[in-house]
C-alpha positions as a printed Julia matrix, in Angstrom:
526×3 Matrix{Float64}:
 129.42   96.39   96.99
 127.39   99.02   95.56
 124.92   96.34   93.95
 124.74   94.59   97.3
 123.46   97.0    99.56
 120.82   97.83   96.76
 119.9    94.39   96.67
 119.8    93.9   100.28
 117.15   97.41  100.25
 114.86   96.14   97.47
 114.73   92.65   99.56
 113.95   94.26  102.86
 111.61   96.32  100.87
 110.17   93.92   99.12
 110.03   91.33  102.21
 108.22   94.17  104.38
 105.81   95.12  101.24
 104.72   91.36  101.06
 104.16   91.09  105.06
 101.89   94.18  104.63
 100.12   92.85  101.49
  99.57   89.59  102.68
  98.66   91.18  106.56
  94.88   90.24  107.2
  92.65   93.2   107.61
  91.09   94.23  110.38
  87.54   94.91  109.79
  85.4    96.9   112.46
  81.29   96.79  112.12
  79.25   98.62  113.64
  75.3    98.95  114.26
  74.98  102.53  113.86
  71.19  103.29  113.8
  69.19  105.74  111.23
  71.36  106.51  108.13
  72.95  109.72  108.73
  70.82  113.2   107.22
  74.35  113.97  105.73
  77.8   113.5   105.67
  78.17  117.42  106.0
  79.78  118.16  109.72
  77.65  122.14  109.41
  74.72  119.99  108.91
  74.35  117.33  111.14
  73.0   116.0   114.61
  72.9   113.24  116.55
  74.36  110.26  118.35
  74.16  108.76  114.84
  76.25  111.31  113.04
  78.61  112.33  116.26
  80.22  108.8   116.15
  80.7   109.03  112.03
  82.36  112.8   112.41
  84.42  111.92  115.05
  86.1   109.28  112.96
  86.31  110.79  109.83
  86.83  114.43  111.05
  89.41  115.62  113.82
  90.11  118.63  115.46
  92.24  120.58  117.69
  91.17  118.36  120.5
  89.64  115.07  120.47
  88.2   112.7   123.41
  90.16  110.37  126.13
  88.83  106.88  125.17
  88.9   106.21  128.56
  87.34  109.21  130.55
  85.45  110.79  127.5
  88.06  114.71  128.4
  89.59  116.19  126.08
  93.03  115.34  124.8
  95.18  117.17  122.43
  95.19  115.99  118.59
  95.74  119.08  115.89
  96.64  121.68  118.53
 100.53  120.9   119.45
 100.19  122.02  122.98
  98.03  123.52  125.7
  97.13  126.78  124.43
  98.42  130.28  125.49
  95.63  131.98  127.5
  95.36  135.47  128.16
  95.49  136.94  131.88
  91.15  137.83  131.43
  90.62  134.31  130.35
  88.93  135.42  126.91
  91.8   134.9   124.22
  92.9   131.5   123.49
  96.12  130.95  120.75
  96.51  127.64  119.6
  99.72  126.23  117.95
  98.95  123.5   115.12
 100.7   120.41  114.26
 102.9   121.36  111.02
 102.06  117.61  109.59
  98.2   117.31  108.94
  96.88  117.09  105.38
  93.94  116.84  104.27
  92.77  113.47  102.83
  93.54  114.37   98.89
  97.2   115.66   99.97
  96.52  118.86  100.9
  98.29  120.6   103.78
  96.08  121.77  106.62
  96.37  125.46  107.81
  95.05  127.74  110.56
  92.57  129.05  107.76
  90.83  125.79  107.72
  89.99  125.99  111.12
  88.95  129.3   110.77
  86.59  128.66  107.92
  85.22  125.61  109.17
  83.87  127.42  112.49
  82.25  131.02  110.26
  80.82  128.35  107.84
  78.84  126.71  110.86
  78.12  129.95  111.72
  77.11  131.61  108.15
  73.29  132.02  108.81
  72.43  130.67  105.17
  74.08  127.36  105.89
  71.5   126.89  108.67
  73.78  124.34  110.91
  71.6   123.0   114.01
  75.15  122.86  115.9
  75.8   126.83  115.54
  74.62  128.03  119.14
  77.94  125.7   120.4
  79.96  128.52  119.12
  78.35  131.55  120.33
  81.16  131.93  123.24
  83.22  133.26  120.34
  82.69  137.02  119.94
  80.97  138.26  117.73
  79.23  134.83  116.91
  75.92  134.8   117.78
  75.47  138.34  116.34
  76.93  137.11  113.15
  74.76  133.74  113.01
  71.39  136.16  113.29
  72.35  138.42  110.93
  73.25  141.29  112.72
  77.28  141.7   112.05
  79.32  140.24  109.7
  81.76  137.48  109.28
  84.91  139.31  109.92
  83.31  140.6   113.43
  83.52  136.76  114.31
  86.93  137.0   116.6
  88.32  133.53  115.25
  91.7   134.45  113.45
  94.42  132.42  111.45
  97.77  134.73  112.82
  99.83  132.42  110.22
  99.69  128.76  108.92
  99.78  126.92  112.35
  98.71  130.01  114.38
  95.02  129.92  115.43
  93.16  132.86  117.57
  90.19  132.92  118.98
  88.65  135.14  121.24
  85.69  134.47  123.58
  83.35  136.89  124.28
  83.37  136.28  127.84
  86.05  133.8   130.32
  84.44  130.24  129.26
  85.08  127.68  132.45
  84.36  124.46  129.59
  85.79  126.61  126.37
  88.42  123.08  126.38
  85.39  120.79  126.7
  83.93  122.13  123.76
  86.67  121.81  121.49
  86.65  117.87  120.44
  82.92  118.24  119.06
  82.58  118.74  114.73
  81.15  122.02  115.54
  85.02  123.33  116.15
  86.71  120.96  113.6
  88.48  122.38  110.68
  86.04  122.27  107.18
  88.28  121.79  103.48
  87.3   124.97  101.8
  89.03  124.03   98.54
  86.58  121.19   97.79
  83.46  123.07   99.4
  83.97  125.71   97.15
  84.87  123.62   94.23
  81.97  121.0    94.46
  78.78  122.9    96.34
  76.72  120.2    97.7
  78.06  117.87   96.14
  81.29  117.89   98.18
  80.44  115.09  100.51
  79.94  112.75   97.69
  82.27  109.79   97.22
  85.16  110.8    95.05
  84.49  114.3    96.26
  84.32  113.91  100.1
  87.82  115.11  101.85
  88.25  115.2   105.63
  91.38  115.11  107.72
  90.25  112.32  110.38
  91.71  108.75  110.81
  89.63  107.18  108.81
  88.19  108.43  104.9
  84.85  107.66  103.5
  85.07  104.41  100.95
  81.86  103.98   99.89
  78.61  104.72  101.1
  74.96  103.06   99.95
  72.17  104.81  101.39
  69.89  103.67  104.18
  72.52  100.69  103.94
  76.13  101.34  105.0
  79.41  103.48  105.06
  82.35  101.89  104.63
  85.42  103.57  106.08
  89.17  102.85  105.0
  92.18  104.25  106.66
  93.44  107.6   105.74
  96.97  107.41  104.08
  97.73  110.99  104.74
  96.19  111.07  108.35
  99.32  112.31  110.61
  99.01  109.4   113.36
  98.47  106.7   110.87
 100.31  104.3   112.01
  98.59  104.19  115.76
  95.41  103.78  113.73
  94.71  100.02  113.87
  91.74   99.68  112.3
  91.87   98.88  108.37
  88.11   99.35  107.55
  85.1   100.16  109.31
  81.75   99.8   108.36
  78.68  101.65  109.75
  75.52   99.91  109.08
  72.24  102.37  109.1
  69.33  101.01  110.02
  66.64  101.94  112.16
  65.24   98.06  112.34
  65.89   97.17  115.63
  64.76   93.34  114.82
  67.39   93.27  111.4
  70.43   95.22  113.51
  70.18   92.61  116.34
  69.63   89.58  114.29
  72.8    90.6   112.51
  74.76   90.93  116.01
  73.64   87.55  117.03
  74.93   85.82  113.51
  78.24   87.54  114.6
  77.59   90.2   111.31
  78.25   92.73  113.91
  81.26   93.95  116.22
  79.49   97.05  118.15
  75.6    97.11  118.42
  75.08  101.07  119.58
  72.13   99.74  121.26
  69.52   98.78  118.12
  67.55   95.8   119.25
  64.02   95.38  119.78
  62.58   96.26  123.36
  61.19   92.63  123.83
  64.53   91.23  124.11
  65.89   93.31  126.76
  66.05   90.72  128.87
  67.93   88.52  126.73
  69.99   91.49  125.6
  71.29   92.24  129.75
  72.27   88.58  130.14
  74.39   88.31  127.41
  78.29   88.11  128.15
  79.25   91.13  125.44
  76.81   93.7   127.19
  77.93   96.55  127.93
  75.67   99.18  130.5
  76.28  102.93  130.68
  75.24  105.42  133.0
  75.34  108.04  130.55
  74.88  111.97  130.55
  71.95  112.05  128.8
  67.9   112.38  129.49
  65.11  112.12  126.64
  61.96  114.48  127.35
  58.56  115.99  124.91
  59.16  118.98  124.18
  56.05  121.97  123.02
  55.47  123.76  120.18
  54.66  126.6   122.6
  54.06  129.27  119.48
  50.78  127.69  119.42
  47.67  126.66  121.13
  47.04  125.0   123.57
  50.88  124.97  124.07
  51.62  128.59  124.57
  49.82  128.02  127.74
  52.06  127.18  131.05
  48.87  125.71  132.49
  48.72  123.22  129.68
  52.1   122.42  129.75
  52.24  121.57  133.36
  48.77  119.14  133.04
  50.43  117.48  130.49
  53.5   117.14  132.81
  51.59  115.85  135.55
  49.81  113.48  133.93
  52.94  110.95  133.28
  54.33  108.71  135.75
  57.63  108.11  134.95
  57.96  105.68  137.28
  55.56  103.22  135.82
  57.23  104.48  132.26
  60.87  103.09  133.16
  59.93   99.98  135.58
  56.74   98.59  133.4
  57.29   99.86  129.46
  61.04   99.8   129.16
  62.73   98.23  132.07
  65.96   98.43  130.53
  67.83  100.56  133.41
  66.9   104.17  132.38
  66.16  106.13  135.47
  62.87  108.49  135.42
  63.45  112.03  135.48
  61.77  115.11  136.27
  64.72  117.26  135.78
  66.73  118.06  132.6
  70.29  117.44  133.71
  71.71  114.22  135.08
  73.59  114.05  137.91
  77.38  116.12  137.93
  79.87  116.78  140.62
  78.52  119.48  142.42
  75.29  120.43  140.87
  72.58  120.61  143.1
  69.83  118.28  141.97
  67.08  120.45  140.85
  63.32  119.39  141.82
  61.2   119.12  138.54
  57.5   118.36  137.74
  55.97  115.41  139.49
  53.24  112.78  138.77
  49.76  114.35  140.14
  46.72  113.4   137.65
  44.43  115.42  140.22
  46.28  118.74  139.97
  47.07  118.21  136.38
  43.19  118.13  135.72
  42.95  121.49  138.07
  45.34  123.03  136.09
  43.71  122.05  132.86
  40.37  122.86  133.58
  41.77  126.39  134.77
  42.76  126.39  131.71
  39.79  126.16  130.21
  39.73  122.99  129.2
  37.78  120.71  131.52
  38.08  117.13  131.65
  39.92  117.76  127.99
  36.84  119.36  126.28
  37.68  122.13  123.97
  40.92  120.77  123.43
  42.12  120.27  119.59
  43.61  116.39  118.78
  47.01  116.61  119.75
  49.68  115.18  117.63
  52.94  113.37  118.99
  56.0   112.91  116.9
  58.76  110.54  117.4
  61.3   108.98  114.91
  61.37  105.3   113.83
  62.63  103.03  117.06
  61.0   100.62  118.98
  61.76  101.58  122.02
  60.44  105.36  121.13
  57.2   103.78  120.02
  57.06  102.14  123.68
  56.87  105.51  124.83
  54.72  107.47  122.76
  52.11  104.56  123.19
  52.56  104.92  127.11
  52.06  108.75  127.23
  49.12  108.33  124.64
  47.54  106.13  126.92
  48.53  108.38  130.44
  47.09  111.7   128.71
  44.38  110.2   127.54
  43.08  108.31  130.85
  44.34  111.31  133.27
  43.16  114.31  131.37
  40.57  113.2   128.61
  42.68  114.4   125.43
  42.67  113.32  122.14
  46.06  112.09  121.26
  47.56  111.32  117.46
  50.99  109.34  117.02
  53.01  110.15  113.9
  56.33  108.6   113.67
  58.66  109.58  111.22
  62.52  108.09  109.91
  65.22  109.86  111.12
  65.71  112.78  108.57
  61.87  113.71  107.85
  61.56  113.97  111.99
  64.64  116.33  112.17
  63.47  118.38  109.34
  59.55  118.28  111.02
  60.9   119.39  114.37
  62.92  121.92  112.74
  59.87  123.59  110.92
  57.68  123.11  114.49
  55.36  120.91  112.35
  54.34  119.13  115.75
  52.3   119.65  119.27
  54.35  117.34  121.26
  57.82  115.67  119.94
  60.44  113.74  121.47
  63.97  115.19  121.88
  66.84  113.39  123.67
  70.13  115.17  124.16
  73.44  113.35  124.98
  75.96  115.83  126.6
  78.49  117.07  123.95
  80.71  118.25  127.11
  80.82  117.24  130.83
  79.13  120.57  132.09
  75.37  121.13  132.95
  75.52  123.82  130.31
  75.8   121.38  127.82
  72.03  120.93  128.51
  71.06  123.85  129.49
  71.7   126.19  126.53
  69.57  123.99  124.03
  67.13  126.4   125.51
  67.7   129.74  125.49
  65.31  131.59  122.83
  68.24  132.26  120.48
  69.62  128.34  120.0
  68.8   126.51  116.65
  68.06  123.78  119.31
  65.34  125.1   120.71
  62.48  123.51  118.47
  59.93  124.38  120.62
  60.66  128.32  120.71
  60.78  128.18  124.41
  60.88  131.8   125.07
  62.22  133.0   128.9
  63.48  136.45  129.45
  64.22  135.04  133.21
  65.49  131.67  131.6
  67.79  133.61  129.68
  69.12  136.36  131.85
  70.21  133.18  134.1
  71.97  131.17  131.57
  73.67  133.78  129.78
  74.87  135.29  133.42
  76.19  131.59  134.27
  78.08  131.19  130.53
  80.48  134.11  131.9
  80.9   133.2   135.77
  84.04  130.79  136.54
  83.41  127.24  138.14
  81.82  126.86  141.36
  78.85  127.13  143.7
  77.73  130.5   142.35
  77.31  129.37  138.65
  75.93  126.19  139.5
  73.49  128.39  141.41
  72.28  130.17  138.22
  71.96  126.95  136.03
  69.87  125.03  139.15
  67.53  127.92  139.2
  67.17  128.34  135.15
  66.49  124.51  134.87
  63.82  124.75  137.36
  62.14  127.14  135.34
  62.26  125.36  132.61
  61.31  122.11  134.19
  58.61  123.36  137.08
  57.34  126.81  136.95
  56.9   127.21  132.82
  57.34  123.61  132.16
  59.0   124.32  128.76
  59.61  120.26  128.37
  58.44  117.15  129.52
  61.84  115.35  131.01
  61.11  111.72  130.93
  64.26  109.34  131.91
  68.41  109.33  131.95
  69.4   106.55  129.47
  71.11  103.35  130.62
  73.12  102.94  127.03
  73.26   99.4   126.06
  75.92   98.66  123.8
  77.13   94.95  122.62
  81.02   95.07  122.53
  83.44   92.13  123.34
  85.84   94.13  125.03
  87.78   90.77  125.34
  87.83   90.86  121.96
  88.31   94.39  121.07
  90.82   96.52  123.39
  90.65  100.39  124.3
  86.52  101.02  124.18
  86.01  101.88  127.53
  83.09  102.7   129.72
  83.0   106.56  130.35
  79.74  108.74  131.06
  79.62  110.37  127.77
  79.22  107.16  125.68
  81.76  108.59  123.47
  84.42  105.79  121.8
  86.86  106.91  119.59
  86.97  104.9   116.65
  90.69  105.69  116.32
  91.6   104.19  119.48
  89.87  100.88  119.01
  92.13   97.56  118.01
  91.49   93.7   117.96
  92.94   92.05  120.48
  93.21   88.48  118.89
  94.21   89.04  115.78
  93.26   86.25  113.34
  95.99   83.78  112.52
């Protein structure tokens, strides 16, 4: 009887083995854009790399598929808040390991956030956690990292402490700038931890195989915790920024999810097609000015060069792809007042420039515009090229760069003019409006405020409603209007290709976020 029931097992084992084995794979590929400037999550920025982290990292929250909020993932439950709003104690699920086997802990968590942090890292993401306490002091040098009030009270016990009551402290919490980091391999491998055979991460899916400027190749991770709700066997991100390549591939049916790489001149074709997918996404692009130098560090300038762009024309002549122009920074949100930026006056803007010494251009140095690889950004710089140039008499220079030599010029303010384009990271105008306070690694431009400041940082501490929304409205306006920091230019309409027929939970939200973990095939092949 003995032998039986062991029989019986080994059959049933064997039977369900050979239905897995034999199971076809489900193989998700996606047009990603620019190859990523790393794999590291303390490192990174982008649309580009936000999609990649999110699937191969997680954290103590991660994002509603459908409505882009945050839903619990590593933290167990809700967290225990304290009466003044400021401390925040999160209970951990007791069955996440990392991708080699190891067992995640508080600690990682804890790590993960002072390495983003650690000022010699130099992470471009570290200003997101300067609610903590002791943060931002500790990220400029001026404490250390055990002032940092982010604390590991045991193994599934995490602390941390805000240095102020944070209204969107929860919204901030699925981004990889609060995900946990693997310290063991970090400290074992340097740099070279995010190398194949080195990489580890805790997310749903683990790095394969990577060729650069090529492709990633994900597989599923076989210690993730919610493995089997994963239904995904293998993703692939394709990196490319040729927008002609990326859409011929989606058109041979190479291509499951284009993130919205095709060329500008088929647009058209691009709307009509039955897989198109629009978005009315959080998001704006704008120029932003080296303002350390001249003519920049003049608000006169600044405001010319504002002036002298009709956005308009830009969005319903040069792209006419749905982006709406915009002469504020943030998009429209639930009870923000709509604040009244910069408009198109070529009259005033020569005023202003020749009261700034510069008539009619003359005495003006070349200025020099710097955008990364895309068609569509190319559009745009051409445009503005042409506005300055016919509305103000200035010399203008395009340089375009690929992705990681553009993030590394605007980093080092090797530029007059660049582009910048910010997707919201959290539904909250803040989101935006802290990219620009003199202290974020953001701020490329060294836009420098004391007013700007004082508003923003007042806002960060005040609790939802009219009065903080006040403070914001009247920040942005300073930064958009009277001192013209940046040049907003249009909210994108995201175009992505998806057959949601096809492929089931990618949903529409206003973030343009899509959880990779989330997504399954429909029709499975036969």
């Amino acid at each position: 009887m003995k032998k039986l029931i062991l029989y019986l097992a080994l059959f049933i084992l064997f039977t369900s083995c050979s239905k897995e084995a034999f199971r076809p794979k489900t193989v998700f590929r996606i047009a990603n854009g620019a190859d990523p400037q790393s794999l590291d999550p303390a490192k990174v920025l982008g649309a580009t790399e936000h999609r990649l982290m999110q699937a191969i990292f997680e954290g103590l929250f991660s994002y509603d598929p459908m409505t882009a909020e945050p839903v619990l993932a590593i933290a167990q439950d809700m967290p225990d808040i304290s009466e003044d709003g400021r401390t925040y104690i999160f209970k951990l699920r007791q069955d996440v390991r990392w991708s080699d086997g190891t067992r995640l802990s508080a600690g990682d968590f804890v790590y993960g956030m002072k390495r983003i942090l650690n000022p010699k890292v130099i992470s471009p993401y570290a200003a997101a956690l300067y609610v903590i306490e002791g943060a931002e002091a500790y990220h400029r040098g001026f404490a250390r990292s055990r002032d940092v009030k982010i604390e590991a009270l045991d193994d599934y016990t995490l602390k941390i402490v805000l240095r102020a009551p944070t209204a969107y402290f929860l919204n901030l919490l699925p981004h990889y700038a609060y995900m946990p980091q693997p310290r063991h391999v970090i400290e074992k491998f340097g740099d070279d931890w995010t190398k194949v055979g080195n990489y580890v991460t805790n997310g749903p899916f683990i790095v394969q195989e990577r060729i650069i400027n090529s492709k990633i190749v994900l597989a599923k991770n076989p210690y993730y915790y919610d493995k089997d709700n994963v239904r995904l066997d293998k993703v692939i991100f394709y990196s490319t920024d040729n927008d002609e390549k990326a859409y011929s591939m989606q058109k041979k049916g190479e291509i499951d999810w284009n993130t919205g790489i095709f060329p500008s001149n088929a647009i058209e074709e691009v709307l009509h097609r039955e897989d198109v997918q629009v978005i009315s996404k959080l998001s704006v692009d704008y120029y932003v000015f080296n303002t350390l130098q001249v003519p920049f560090n003049d608000e006169y300038v600044r405001r010319a060069f504002a002036m002298a762009l009709d956005r308009n024309e830009l969005v319903n002549e040069v792209l006419k792809d749905g982006s709406i122009a915009m002469d504020r920074l943030v998009p429209s949100m639930p009870g923000y007042p709509i604040v009244q930026g910069t408009s198109f006056d070529p009259q005033k803007a020569k005023e202003l420039l020749a009261a700034a010494g510069y008539p009619g251009g003359e005495g003006l140095p070349k200025i020099e515009l710097l955008y990364n690889n895309n068609d569509k950004h190319r559009l745009v710089a051409e445009w503005a090229k042409k506005q300055w140039e016919k509305y103000l008499g200035v010399k203008v220079n395009l340089q375009h760069e690929e992705w990681k030599s553009f993030v590394n010029q605007r980093a080092r303010r090797h530029f007059d003019i660049a582009r910048g384009g910010w997707l919201a990271d959290y539904q909250d105008p803040m989101t935006f409006l802290e990219m620009f306070l003199v202290t974020s690694p953001l701020n490329d431009g060294r836009y420098s405020s004391r007013e700007y400041n004082k508003l923003v940082t007042q806002a960060q501490i005040l609790p939802m409603g009219a009065q903080r929304f006040a403070k914001l409205a009247q920040a942005e306006s300073r930064l958009v209007f009277s001192e013209q920091g940046i040049i907003p230019l249009y909210a994108l309409s995201s175009i992505n290709l998806i057959d949601t027929e096809k492929w089931g939970d990618w949903y529409v939200n206003s973030m343009d976020v899509h959880p990779i973990k989330n997504i399954y095939l429909k029709k499975p092949p036969s």
